[in-house]
PDB file of C-alpha atoms in Angstrom:
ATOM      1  CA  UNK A   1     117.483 102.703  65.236  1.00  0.00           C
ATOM      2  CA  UNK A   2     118.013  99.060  64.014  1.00  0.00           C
ATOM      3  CA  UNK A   3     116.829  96.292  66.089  1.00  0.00           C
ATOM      4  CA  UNK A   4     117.602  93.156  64.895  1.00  0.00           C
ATOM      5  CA  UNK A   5     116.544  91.133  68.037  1.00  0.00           C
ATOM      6  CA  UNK A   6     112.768  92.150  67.520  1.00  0.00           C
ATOM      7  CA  UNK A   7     110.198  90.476  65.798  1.00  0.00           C
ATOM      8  CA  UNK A   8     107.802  92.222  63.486  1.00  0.00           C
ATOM      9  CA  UNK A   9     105.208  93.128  66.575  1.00  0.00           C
ATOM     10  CA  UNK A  10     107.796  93.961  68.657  1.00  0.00           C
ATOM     11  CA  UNK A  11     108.764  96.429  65.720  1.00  0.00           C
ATOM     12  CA  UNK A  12     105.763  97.941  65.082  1.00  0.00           C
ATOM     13  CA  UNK A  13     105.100  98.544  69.265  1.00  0.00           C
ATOM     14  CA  UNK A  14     108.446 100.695  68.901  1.00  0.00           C
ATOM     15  CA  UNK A  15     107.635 102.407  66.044  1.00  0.00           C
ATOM     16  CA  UNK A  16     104.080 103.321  67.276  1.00  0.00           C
ATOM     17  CA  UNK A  17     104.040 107.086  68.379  1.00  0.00           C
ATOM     18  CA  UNK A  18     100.309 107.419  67.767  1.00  0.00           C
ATOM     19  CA  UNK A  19      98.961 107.799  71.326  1.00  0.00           C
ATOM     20  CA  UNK A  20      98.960 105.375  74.671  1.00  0.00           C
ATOM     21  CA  UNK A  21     100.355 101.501  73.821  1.00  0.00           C
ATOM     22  CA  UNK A  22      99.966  98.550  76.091  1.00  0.00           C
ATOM     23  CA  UNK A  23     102.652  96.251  75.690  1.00  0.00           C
ATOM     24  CA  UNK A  24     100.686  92.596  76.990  1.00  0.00           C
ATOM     25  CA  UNK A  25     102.778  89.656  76.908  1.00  0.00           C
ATOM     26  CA  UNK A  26     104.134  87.098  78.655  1.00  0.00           C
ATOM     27  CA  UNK A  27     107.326  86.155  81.140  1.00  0.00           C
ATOM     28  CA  UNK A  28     110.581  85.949  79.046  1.00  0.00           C
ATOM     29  CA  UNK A  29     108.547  87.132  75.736  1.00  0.00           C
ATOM     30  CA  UNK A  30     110.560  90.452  75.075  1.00  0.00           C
ATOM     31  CA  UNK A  31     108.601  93.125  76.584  1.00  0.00           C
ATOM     32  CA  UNK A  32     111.274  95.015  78.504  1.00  0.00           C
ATOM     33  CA  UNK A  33     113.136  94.884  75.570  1.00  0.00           C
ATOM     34  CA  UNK A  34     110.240  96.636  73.437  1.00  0.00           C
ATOM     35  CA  UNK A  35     109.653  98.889  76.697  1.00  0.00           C
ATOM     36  CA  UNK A  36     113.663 100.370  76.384  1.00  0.00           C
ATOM     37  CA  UNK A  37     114.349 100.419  72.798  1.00  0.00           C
ATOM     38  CA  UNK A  38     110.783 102.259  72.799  1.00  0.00           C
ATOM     39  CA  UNK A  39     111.889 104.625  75.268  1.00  0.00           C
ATOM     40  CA  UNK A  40     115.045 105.362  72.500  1.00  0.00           C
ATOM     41  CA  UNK A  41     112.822 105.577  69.827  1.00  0.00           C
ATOM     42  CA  UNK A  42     109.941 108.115  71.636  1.00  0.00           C
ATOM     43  CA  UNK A  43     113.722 110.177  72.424  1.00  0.00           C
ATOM     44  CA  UNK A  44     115.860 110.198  69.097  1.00  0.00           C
ATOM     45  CA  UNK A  45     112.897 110.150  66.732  1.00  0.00           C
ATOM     46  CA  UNK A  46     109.554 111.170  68.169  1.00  0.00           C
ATOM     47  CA  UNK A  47     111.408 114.254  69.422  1.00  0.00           C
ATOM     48  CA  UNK A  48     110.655 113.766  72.891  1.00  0.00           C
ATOM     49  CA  UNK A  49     112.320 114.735  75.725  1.00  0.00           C
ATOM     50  CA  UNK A  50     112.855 112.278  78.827  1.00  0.00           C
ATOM     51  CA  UNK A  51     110.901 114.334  81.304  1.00  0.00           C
ATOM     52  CA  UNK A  52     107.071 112.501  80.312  1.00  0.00           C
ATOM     53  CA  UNK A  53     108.165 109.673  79.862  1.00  0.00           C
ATOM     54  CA  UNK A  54     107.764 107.088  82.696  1.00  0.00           C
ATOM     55  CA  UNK A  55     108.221 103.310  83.153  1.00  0.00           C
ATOM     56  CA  UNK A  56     106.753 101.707  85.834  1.00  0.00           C
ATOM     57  CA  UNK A  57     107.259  98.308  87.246  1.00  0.00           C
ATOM     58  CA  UNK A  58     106.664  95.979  90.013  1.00  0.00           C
ATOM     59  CA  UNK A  59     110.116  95.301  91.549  1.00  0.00           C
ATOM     60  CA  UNK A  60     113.144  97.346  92.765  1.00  0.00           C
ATOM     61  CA  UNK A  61     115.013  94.720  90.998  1.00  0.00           C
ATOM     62  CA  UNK A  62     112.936  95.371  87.182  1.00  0.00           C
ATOM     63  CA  UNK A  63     113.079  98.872  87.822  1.00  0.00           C
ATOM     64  CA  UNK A  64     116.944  98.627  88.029  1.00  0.00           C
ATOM     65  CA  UNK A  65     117.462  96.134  85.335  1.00  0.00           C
ATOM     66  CA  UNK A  66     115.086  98.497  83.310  1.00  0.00           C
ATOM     67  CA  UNK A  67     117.112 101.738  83.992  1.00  0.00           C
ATOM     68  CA  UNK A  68     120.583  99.652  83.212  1.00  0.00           C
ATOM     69  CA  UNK A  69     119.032  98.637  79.554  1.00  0.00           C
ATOM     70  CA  UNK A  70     118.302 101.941  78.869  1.00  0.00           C
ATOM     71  CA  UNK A  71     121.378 103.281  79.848  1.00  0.00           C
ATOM     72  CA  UNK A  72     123.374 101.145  77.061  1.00  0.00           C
ATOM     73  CA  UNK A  73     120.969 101.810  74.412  1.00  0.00           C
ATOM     74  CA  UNK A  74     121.311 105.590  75.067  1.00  0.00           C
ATOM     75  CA  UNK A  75     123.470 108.370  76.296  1.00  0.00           C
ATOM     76  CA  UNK A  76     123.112 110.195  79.690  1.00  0.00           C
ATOM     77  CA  UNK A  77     121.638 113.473  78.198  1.00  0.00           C
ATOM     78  CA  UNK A  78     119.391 111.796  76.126  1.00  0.00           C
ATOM     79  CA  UNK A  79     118.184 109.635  79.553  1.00  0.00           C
ATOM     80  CA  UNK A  80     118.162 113.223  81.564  1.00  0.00           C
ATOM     81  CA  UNK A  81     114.553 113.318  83.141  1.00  0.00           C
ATOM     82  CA  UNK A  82     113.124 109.771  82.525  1.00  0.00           C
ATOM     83  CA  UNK A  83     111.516 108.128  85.371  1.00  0.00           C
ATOM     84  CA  UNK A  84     112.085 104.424  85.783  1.00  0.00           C
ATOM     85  CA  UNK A  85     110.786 102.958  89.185  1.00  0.00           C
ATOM     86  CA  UNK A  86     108.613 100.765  90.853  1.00  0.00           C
ATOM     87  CA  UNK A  87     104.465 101.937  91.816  1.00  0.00           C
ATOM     88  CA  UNK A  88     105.688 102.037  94.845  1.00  0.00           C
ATOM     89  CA  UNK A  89     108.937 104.447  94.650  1.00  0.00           C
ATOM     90  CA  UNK A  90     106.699 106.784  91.844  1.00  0.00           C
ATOM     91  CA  UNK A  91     103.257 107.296  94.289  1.00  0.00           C
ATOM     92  CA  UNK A  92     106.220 107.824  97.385  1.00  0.00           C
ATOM     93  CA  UNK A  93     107.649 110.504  95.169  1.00  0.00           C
ATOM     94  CA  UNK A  94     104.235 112.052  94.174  1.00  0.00           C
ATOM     95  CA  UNK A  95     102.884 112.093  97.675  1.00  0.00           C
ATOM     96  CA  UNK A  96     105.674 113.963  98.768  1.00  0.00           C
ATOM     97  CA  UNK A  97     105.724 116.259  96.173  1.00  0.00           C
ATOM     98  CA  UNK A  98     102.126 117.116  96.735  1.00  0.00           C
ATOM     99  CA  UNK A  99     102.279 116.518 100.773  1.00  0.00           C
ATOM    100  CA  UNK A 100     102.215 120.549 101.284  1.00  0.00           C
ATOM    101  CA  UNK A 101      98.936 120.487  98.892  1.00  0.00           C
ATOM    102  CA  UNK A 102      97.454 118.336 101.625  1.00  0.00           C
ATOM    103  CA  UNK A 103      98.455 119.886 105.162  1.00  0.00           C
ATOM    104  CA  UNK A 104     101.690 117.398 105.315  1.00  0.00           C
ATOM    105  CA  UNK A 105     105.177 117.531 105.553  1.00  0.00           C
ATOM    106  CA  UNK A 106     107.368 115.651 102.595  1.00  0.00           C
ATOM    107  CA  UNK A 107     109.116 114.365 105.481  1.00  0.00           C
ATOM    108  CA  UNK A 108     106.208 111.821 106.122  1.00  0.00           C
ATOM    109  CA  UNK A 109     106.681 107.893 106.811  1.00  0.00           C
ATOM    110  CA  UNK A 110     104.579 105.510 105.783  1.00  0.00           C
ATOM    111  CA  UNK A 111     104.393 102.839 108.336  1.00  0.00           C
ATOM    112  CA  UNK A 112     104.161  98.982 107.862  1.00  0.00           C
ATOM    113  CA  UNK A 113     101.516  96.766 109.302  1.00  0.00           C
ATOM    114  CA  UNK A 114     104.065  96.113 111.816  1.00  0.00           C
ATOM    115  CA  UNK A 115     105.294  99.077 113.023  1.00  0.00           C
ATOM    116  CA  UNK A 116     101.671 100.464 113.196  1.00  0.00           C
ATOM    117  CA  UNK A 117     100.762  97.694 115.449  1.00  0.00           C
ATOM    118  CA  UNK A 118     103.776  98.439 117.842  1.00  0.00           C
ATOM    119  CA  UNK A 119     103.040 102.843 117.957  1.00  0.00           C
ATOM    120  CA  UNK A 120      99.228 101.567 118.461  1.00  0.00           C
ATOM    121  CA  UNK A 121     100.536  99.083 121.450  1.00  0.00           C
ATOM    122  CA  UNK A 122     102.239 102.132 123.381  1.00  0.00           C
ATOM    123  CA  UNK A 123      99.496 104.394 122.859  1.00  0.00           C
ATOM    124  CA  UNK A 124      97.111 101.334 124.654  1.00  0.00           C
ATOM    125  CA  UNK A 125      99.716 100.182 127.102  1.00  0.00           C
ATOM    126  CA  UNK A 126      98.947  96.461 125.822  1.00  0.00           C
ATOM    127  CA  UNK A 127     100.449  93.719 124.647  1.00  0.00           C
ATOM    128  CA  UNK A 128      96.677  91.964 123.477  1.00  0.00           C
ATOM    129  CA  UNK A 129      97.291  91.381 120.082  1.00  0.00           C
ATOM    130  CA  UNK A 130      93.331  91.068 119.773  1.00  0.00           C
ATOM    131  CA  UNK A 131      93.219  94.517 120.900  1.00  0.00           C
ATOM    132  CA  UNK A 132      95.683  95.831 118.609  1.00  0.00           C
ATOM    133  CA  UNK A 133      94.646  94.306 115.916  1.00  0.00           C
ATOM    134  CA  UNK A 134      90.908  96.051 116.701  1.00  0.00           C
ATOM    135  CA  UNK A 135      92.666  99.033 116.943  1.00  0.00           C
ATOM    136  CA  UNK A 136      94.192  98.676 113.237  1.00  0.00           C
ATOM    137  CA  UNK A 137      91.284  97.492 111.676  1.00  0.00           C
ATOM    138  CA  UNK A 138      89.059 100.463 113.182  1.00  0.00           C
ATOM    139  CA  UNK A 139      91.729 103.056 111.825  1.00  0.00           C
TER     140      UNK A 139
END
């Protein structure tokens, strides 16, 4: 795969196939560049199929971005069973994959600081933020 718009570390990160590789840089510096045309690279010549491979970001809106970049440098069935999301979105997804494992339904909701405060209001009859806030802080 050429990449002319990589320097020679950037390169040798795609190329590497050796085992785990943290890509450490900077804002602007290149690194979801690297992170894509590595995810090409681990597909079309390290053989391997999208299903282990993962990248994880911070934002809905890298995550996206991410996924679109990939999606130009490759084909659909070559993308087939990469994950691309957020910490967030991937521990959602493992929790409820695993939720029957712990006694749960996958149907869970994960509740807000917020909207914890206002179920734990009802259930004291109160408005006493104080008390609420006691409340959350003992749970």
């Amino acid at each position: 795969m050429s990449a002319p718009l990589l320097n020679p570390p950037q390169r040798a990160a795609i190329h590497y196939l050796d085992g785990p590789l943290l890509v450490l840089a900077g804002a602007g510096s290149g690194k979801t560049r690297v992170i894509t045309y590595k995810i090409a690279h681990l597909v079309r010549q390290g053989g391997i199929p999208g299903r282990p491979i993962a990248a994880i970001t911070f934002t809905n809106k890298a995550a996206r971005g991410m996924l679109e970049r990939v999606g130009k440098l490759m084909t659909s069935a070559e993308i087939r069973g990469i994950t691309v999301s957020t910490f967030h979105s991937l521990g959602m997804h493992i929790l409820r994959q695993e939720a029957p494992h712990l006694g749960y339904k996958p149907q869970f909701s994960i509740l807000d600081s917020y909207d914890a405060g206002k179920i734990i209001a009802d259930i004291l009859n109160t408005t006493s933020k104080d008390e609420i806030r006691k409340v959350q802080s003992q749970i």
